[in-house]
């Protein structure tokens, strides 16, 4: 996996997979195989999964870096960190950032979806 993607040092994939259906279902050692299959079988989930990878700061490197699989070129700080669920995600002004469908698209039902830290 480390030859395919860069994962930010603060990301704890075990925690992420606990609170994300897409990461739990599609993120594994066969990531490229999964992405190819997903692109053919379910383009909606394919796009949502890619979006989630980028939201979490995970980017593609080397030969995998293409127009479709981006390398992230921006500063990843500051990042969101939560330790508990108080439903704060419900009050985020996502329309301001053109992310109005983020919560429904990713089935976010807990602040812990945003948990990324070690």
CSV table of N, CA and C in Angstrom, one decimal:
chain,number,residue,atom,x,y,z
A,1,UNK,N,0.8,-1.2,0.0
A,1,UNK,CA,0.0,0.0,0.0
A,1,UNK,C,0.9,1.3,0.0
A,2,UNK,N,2.0,1.2,0.7
A,2,UNK,CA,2.8,2.4,0.8
A,2,UNK,C,3.4,2.8,-0.5
A,3,UNK,N,3.4,1.9,-1.5
A,3,UNK,CA,3.9,2.3,-2.9
A,3,UNK,C,2.9,3.1,-3.7
A,4,UNK,N,1.6,3.0,-3.2
A,4,UNK,CA,0.5,3.5,-4.0
A,4,UNK,C,0.0,4.9,-3.4
A,5,UNK,N,-0.1,5.0,-2.1
A,5,UNK,CA,-0.7,6.2,-1.5
A,5,UNK,C,0.3,6.8,-0.4
A,6,UNK,N,0.1,8.1,-0.3
A,6,UNK,CA,0.7,8.7,0.9
A,6,UNK,C,-0.4,9.0,1.9
A,7,UNK,N,-0.1,8.5,3.1
A,7,UNK,CA,-1.1,8.7,4.2
A,7,UNK,C,-0.5,9.7,5.2
A,8,UNK,N,-1.2,10.7,5.6
A,8,UNK,CA,-0.7,11.7,6.5
A,8,UNK,C,-0.3,11.0,7.8
A,9,UNK,N,0.7,11.5,8.5
A,9,UNK,CA,1.2,10.9,9.7
A,9,UNK,C,0.2,10.8,10.8
A,10,UNK,N,-0.7,11.7,10.8
A,10,UNK,CA,-1.7,11.8,11.9
A,10,UNK,C,-2.9,10.9,11.7
A,11,UNK,N,-3.0,10.2,10.5
A,11,UNK,CA,-4.2,9.4,10.2
A,11,UNK,C,-4.1,8.0,10.8
A,12,UNK,N,-5.0,7.6,11.6
A,12,UNK,CA,-5.1,6.3,12.1
A,12,UNK,C,-6.2,5.5,11.3
A,13,UNK,N,-5.8,4.7,10.4
A,13,UNK,CA,-6.7,4.0,9.5
A,13,UNK,C,-7.7,3.1,10.2
A,14,UNK,N,-7.3,2.5,11.3
A,14,UNK,CA,-8.2,1.7,12.1
A,14,UNK,C,-9.4,2.5,12.6
A,15,UNK,N,-9.1,3.7,13.1
A,15,UNK,CA,-10.2,4.5,13.6
A,15,UNK,C,-11.0,5.0,12.5
A,16,UNK,N,-10.4,5.4,11.4
A,16,UNK,CA,-11.1,5.8,10.2
A,16,UNK,C,-12.1,4.7,9.7
A,17,UNK,N,-11.6,3.5,9.6
A,17,UNK,CA,-12.4,2.4,9.1
A,17,UNK,C,-13.6,2.1,10.0
A,18,UNK,N,-13.4,2.3,11.3
A,18,UNK,CA,-14.4,2.1,12.3
A,18,UNK,C,-15.6,3.0,12.0
A,19,UNK,N,-15.4,4.2,11.5
A,19,UNK,CA,-16.5,5.2,11.4
A,19,UNK,C,-16.8,5.5,9.9
A,20,UNK,N,-16.3,4.8,9.0
A,20,UNK,CA,-16.5,5.1,7.6
A,20,UNK,C,-16.9,3.9,6.8
A,21,UNK,N,-18.1,3.8,6.3
A,21,UNK,CA,-18.5,2.6,5.5
A,21,UNK,C,-17.6,2.4,4.3
A,22,UNK,N,-17.4,3.5,3.6
A,22,UNK,CA,-16.6,3.4,2.3
A,22,UNK,C,-15.2,2.9,2.6
A,23,UNK,N,-14.5,3.5,3.6
A,23,UNK,CA,-13.1,3.1,3.9
A,23,UNK,C,-13.1,1.7,4.4
A,24,UNK,N,-14.1,1.3,5.2
A,24,UNK,CA,-14.1,-0.1,5.6
A,24,UNK,C,-14.3,-1.1,4.5
A,25,UNK,N,-15.1,-0.7,3.5
A,25,UNK,CA,-15.4,-1.6,2.4
A,25,UNK,C,-14.4,-1.7,1.3
A,26,UNK,N,-13.8,-0.5,1.0
A,26,UNK,CA,-12.9,-0.5,-0.2
A,26,UNK,C,-11.4,-0.3,0.1
A,27,UNK,N,-11.0,0.2,1.2
A,27,UNK,CA,-9.6,0.5,1.5
A,27,UNK,C,-8.9,-0.7,1.9
A,28,UNK,N,-8.0,-1.3,1.1
A,28,UNK,CA,-7.3,-2.5,1.5
A,28,UNK,C,-6.0,-2.5,0.7
A,29,UNK,N,-5.3,-3.6,0.8
A,29,UNK,CA,-4.0,-3.8,0.0
A,29,UNK,C,-4.3,-3.8,-1.5
A,30,UNK,N,-5.5,-4.2,-1.9
A,30,UNK,CA,-5.8,-4.3,-3.3
A,30,UNK,C,-6.6,-3.0,-3.7
A,31,UNK,N,-6.1,-1.9,-3.3
A,31,UNK,CA,-6.8,-0.6,-3.5
A,31,UNK,C,-7.0,-0.4,-5.0
A,32,UNK,N,-6.0,-0.5,-5.8
A,32,UNK,CA,-6.1,-0.2,-7.2
A,32,UNK,C,-7.1,-1.2,-7.9
A,33,UNK,N,-7.1,-2.5,-7.5
A,33,UNK,CA,-8.0,-3.4,-8.0
A,33,UNK,C,-9.4,-3.0,-7.6
A,34,UNK,N,-9.6,-2.7,-6.4
A,34,UNK,CA,-10.9,-2.2,-5.9
A,34,UNK,C,-11.4,-1.0,-6.6
A,35,UNK,N,-10.5,0.0,-6.9
A,35,UNK,CA,-10.9,1.2,-7.6
A,35,UNK,C,-11.3,0.9,-9.0
A,36,UNK,N,-10.6,0.0,-9.7
A,36,UNK,CA,-11.0,-0.4,-11.0
A,36,UNK,C,-12.3,-1.0,-11.1
A,37,UNK,N,-12.5,-2.0,-10.2
A,37,UNK,CA,-13.8,-2.7,-10.1
A,37,UNK,C,-14.9,-1.7,-9.8
A,38,UNK,N,-14.7,-0.9,-8.8
A,38,UNK,CA,-15.7,0.1,-8.4
A,38,UNK,C,-16.1,1.1,-9.5
A,39,UNK,N,-15.1,1.5,-10.3
A,39,UNK,CA,-15.3,2.4,-11.4
A,39,UNK,C,-16.3,1.7,-12.4
A,40,UNK,N,-16.1,0.5,-12.7
A,40,UNK,CA,-16.9,-0.3,-13.6
A,40,UNK,C,-18.3,-0.5,-13.0
A,41,UNK,N,-18.4,-0.9,-11.8
A,41,UNK,CA,-19.6,-1.4,-11.2
A,41,UNK,C,-20.5,-0.3,-10.5
A,42,UNK,N,-19.8,0.7,-9.9
A,42,UNK,CA,-20.6,1.7,-9.2
A,42,UNK,C,-19.9,3.0,-9.2
A,43,UNK,N,-20.1,3.8,-10.2
A,43,UNK,CA,-19.4,5.1,-10.3
A,43,UNK,C,-19.7,6.1,-9.2
A,44,UNK,N,-20.9,6.0,-8.6
A,44,UNK,CA,-21.2,6.9,-7.5
A,44,UNK,C,-20.3,6.6,-6.3
A,45,UNK,N,-20.3,5.3,-5.9
A,45,UNK,CA,-19.4,4.9,-4.8
A,45,UNK,C,-17.9,5.2,-5.1
A,46,UNK,N,-17.5,5.0,-6.4
A,46,UNK,CA,-16.2,5.3,-6.8
A,46,UNK,C,-15.8,6.7,-6.5
A,47,UNK,N,-16.7,7.7,-7.0
A,47,UNK,CA,-16.5,9.1,-6.8
A,47,UNK,C,-16.5,9.5,-5.3
A,48,UNK,N,-17.4,8.9,-4.5
A,48,UNK,CA,-17.5,9.2,-3.1
A,48,UNK,C,-16.3,8.7,-2.4
A,49,UNK,N,-15.8,7.5,-2.7
A,49,UNK,CA,-14.6,6.9,-2.1
A,49,UNK,C,-13.4,7.8,-2.4
A,50,UNK,N,-13.2,8.2,-3.6
A,50,UNK,CA,-12.1,9.1,-4.0
A,50,UNK,C,-12.2,10.4,-3.2
A,51,UNK,N,-13.4,10.9,-3.1
A,51,UNK,CA,-13.6,12.2,-2.4
A,51,UNK,C,-13.2,12.0,-0.9
A,52,UNK,N,-13.6,10.9,-0.3
A,52,UNK,CA,-13.2,10.6,1.0
A,52,UNK,C,-11.7,10.5,1.2
A,53,UNK,N,-11.1,9.8,0.3
A,53,UNK,CA,-9.6,9.7,0.4
A,53,UNK,C,-9.0,11.1,0.5
A,54,UNK,N,-9.4,11.9,-0.4
A,54,UNK,CA,-8.8,13.3,-0.5
A,54,UNK,C,-9.2,14.1,0.7
A,55,UNK,N,-10.4,14.0,1.2
A,55,UNK,CA,-10.8,14.7,2.4
A,55,UNK,C,-9.9,14.3,3.6
A,56,UNK,N,-9.5,13.1,3.6
A,56,UNK,CA,-8.7,12.6,4.7
A,56,UNK,C,-7.2,12.8,4.5
A,57,UNK,N,-6.9,13.5,3.4
A,57,UNK,CA,-5.5,13.8,3.1
A,57,UNK,C,-4.7,12.7,2.4
A,58,UNK,N,-5.3,11.6,2.0
A,58,UNK,CA,-4.7,10.5,1.4
A,58,UNK,C,-4.5,10.8,-0.1
A,59,UNK,N,-3.3,10.7,-0.6
A,59,UNK,CA,-3.1,11.0,-2.0
A,59,UNK,C,-2.3,9.9,-2.7
A,60,UNK,N,-2.4,9.9,-4.0
A,60,UNK,CA,-1.7,8.8,-4.8
A,60,UNK,C,-0.3,9.3,-5.2
A,61,UNK,N,0.6,8.4,-5.3
A,61,UNK,CA,2.0,8.9,-5.6
A,61,UNK,C,2.6,8.1,-6.8
A,62,UNK,N,3.7,8.6,-7.3
A,62,UNK,CA,4.4,8.0,-8.3
A,62,UNK,C,3.6,7.7,-9.5
A,63,UNK,N,3.7,6.5,-10.0
A,63,UNK,CA,3.0,6.1,-11.3
A,63,UNK,C,1.5,6.1,-11.1
A,64,UNK,N,1.0,6.1,-9.9
A,64,UNK,CA,-0.5,6.0,-9.6
A,64,UNK,C,-1.0,7.4,-9.7
A,65,UNK,N,-0.2,8.5,-9.6
A,65,UNK,CA,-0.6,9.8,-9.7
A,65,UNK,C,-1.1,10.2,-11.1
A,66,UNK,N,-2.4,10.4,-11.3
A,66,UNK,CA,-2.9,10.7,-12.7
A,66,UNK,C,-4.0,11.8,-12.5
A,67,UNK,N,-4.6,12.1,-13.6
A,67,UNK,CA,-5.7,13.0,-13.6
A,67,UNK,C,-6.9,12.5,-12.7
A,68,UNK,N,-7.0,11.2,-12.6
A,68,UNK,CA,-8.1,10.7,-11.8
A,68,UNK,C,-7.6,10.4,-10.3
A,69,UNK,N,-6.4,10.0,-10.2
A,69,UNK,CA,-5.9,9.7,-8.8
A,69,UNK,C,-4.8,10.8,-8.5
A,70,UNK,N,-5.3,11.8,-7.8
A,70,UNK,CA,-4.4,13.0,-7.5
A,70,UNK,C,-3.4,12.8,-6.4
A,71,UNK,N,-2.3,13.6,-6.6
A,71,UNK,CA,-1.4,13.8,-5.5
A,71,UNK,C,-1.9,15.1,-4.8
A,72,UNK,N,-2.0,15.1,-3.5
A,72,UNK,CA,-2.4,16.3,-2.8
A,72,UNK,C,-1.2,17.2,-2.7
A,73,UNK,N,-1.5,18.4,-3.1
A,73,UNK,CA,-0.4,19.4,-3.2
A,73,UNK,C,-0.7,20.6,-2.2
A,74,UNK,N,-1.5,20.4,-1.3
A,74,UNK,CA,-1.9,21.5,-0.4
A,74,UNK,C,-1.5,21.2,1.1
A,75,UNK,N,-1.4,22.2,1.9
A,75,UNK,CA,-1.1,22.1,3.3
A,75,UNK,C,-2.2,21.4,4.0
A,76,UNK,N,-2.0,20.3,4.7
A,76,UNK,CA,-3.1,19.6,5.4
A,76,UNK,C,-3.4,20.1,6.8
A,77,UNK,N,-2.8,21.2,7.2
A,77,UNK,CA,-3.0,21.7,8.5
A,77,UNK,C,-3.7,23.0,8.4
A,78,UNK,N,-4.6,23.4,9.3
A,78,UNK,CA,-5.0,22.5,10.4
A,78,UNK,C,-6.0,21.5,10.0
A,79,UNK,N,-6.2,20.4,10.8
A,79,UNK,CA,-7.1,19.4,10.5
A,79,UNK,C,-8.1,19.2,11.6
A,80,UNK,N,-9.2,18.6,11.3
A,80,UNK,CA,-10.3,18.4,12.3
A,80,UNK,C,-9.9,17.2,13.2
A,81,UNK,N,-10.1,17.4,14.5
A,81,UNK,CA,-9.8,16.3,15.4
A,81,UNK,C,-11.0,16.3,16.4
A,82,UNK,N,-11.6,15.1,16.6
A,82,UNK,CA,-12.6,14.9,17.6
A,82,UNK,C,-12.4,13.6,18.4
A,83,UNK,N,-12.8,13.6,19.6
A,83,UNK,CA,-12.6,12.4,20.5
A,83,UNK,C,-14.0,11.9,20.9
A,84,UNK,N,-15.1,12.6,20.7
A,84,UNK,CA,-16.4,12.2,21.1
A,84,UNK,C,-17.4,12.6,20.1
A,85,UNK,N,-18.6,12.1,20.3
A,85,UNK,CA,-19.7,12.4,19.4
A,85,UNK,C,-20.7,13.3,20.1
A,86,UNK,N,-20.8,14.5,19.7
A,86,UNK,CA,-21.8,15.5,20.2
A,86,UNK,C,-22.6,16.0,19.0
A,87,UNK,N,-22.6,15.3,17.9
A,87,UNK,CA,-23.4,15.7,16.7
A,87,UNK,C,-23.1,17.1,16.2
A,88,UNK,N,-21.8,17.5,16.4
A,88,UNK,CA,-21.4,18.8,15.9
A,88,UNK,C,-21.4,18.9,14.4
A,89,UNK,N,-21.2,17.8,13.7
A,89,UNK,CA,-21.2,17.8,12.3
A,89,UNK,C,-22.5,18.3,11.7
A,90,UNK,N,-23.6,18.2,12.4
A,90,UNK,CA,-24.9,18.7,12.0
A,90,UNK,C,-24.9,20.3,11.8
A,91,UNK,N,-24.0,20.9,12.5
A,91,UNK,CA,-24.0,22.4,12.5
A,91,UNK,C,-22.9,23.0,11.5
A,92,UNK,N,-22.2,22.1,10.8
A,92,UNK,CA,-21.2,22.6,9.9
A,92,UNK,C,-21.9,23.3,8.7
A,93,UNK,N,-21.3,24.5,8.3
A,93,UNK,CA,-21.9,25.2,7.2
A,93,UNK,C,-21.2,24.8,5.9
A,94,UNK,N,-21.6,23.6,5.5
A,94,UNK,CA,-20.9,23.0,4.3
A,94,UNK,C,-21.3,23.6,3.0
A,95,UNK,N,-22.4,24.3,2.9
A,95,UNK,CA,-22.8,25.0,1.7
A,95,UNK,C,-21.8,26.1,1.3
A,96,UNK,N,-21.2,26.7,2.3
A,96,UNK,CA,-20.2,27.7,2.1
A,96,UNK,C,-19.0,27.2,1.3
A,97,UNK,N,-18.7,25.9,1.5
A,97,UNK,CA,-17.5,25.2,0.9
A,97,UNK,C,-17.9,24.3,-0.3
A,98,UNK,N,-19.2,24.5,-0.8
A,98,UNK,CA,-19.7,23.6,-1.9
A,98,UNK,C,-19.6,22.2,-1.5
A,99,UNK,N,-19.9,21.9,-0.3
A,99,UNK,CA,-19.9,20.5,0.2
A,99,UNK,C,-21.2,20.1,0.8
A,100,UNK,N,-22.3,20.7,0.3
A,100,UNK,CA,-23.6,20.5,0.9
A,100,UNK,C,-24.1,19.0,1.0
A,101,UNK,N,-23.6,18.2,0.1
A,101,UNK,CA,-24.0,16.8,0.1
A,101,UNK,C,-23.1,15.9,0.9
A,102,UNK,N,-22.1,16.4,1.5
A,102,UNK,CA,-21.1,15.6,2.1
A,102,UNK,C,-21.7,14.7,3.2
A,103,UNK,N,-22.5,15.2,4.0
A,103,UNK,CA,-23.1,14.4,5.1
A,103,UNK,C,-24.0,13.3,4.6
A,104,UNK,N,-24.9,13.6,3.7
A,104,UNK,CA,-25.7,12.5,3.1
A,104,UNK,C,-25.0,11.6,2.2
A,105,UNK,N,-24.1,12.1,1.4
A,105,UNK,CA,-23.3,11.2,0.5
A,105,UNK,C,-22.5,10.2,1.2
A,106,UNK,N,-21.9,10.5,2.4
A,106,UNK,CA,-21.0,9.7,3.1
A,106,UNK,C,-21.7,9.0,4.3
A,107,UNK,N,-23.0,9.2,4.4
A,107,UNK,CA,-23.8,8.6,5.5
A,107,UNK,C,-23.2,9.0,6.9
A,108,UNK,N,-22.8,10.2,7.0
A,108,UNK,CA,-22.2,10.7,8.3
A,108,UNK,C,-23.3,10.8,9.3
A,109,UNK,N,-23.2,10.1,10.4
A,109,UNK,CA,-24.2,10.2,11.5
A,109,UNK,C,-23.5,10.4,12.9
A,110,UNK,N,-22.2,10.7,12.8
A,110,UNK,CA,-21.5,10.9,14.1
A,110,UNK,C,-20.3,11.8,13.8
A,111,UNK,N,-19.9,12.6,14.8
A,111,UNK,CA,-18.7,13.4,14.7
A,111,UNK,C,-17.5,12.5,14.5
A,112,UNK,N,-17.6,11.2,15.0
A,112,UNK,CA,-16.4,10.3,14.9
A,112,UNK,C,-16.0,9.9,13.5
A,113,UNK,N,-16.9,10.2,12.5
A,113,UNK,CA,-16.5,10.0,11.1
A,113,UNK,C,-15.3,10.9,10.8
A,114,UNK,N,-15.2,12.0,11.5
A,114,UNK,CA,-14.1,12.9,11.2
A,114,UNK,C,-12.8,12.6,12.0
A,115,UNK,N,-12.9,11.5,12.8
A,115,UNK,CA,-11.7,11.1,13.6
A,115,UNK,C,-10.7,10.6,12.6
A,116,UNK,N,-9.5,11.2,12.7
A,116,UNK,CA,-8.4,10.8,11.8
A,116,UNK,C,-7.1,10.6,12.5
A,117,UNK,N,-7.1,11.0,13.8
A,117,UNK,CA,-5.8,11.1,14.5
A,117,UNK,C,-5.4,9.9,15.2
A,118,UNK,N,-4.1,9.8,15.4
A,118,UNK,CA,-3.6,8.7,16.2
A,118,UNK,C,-3.7,8.9,17.7
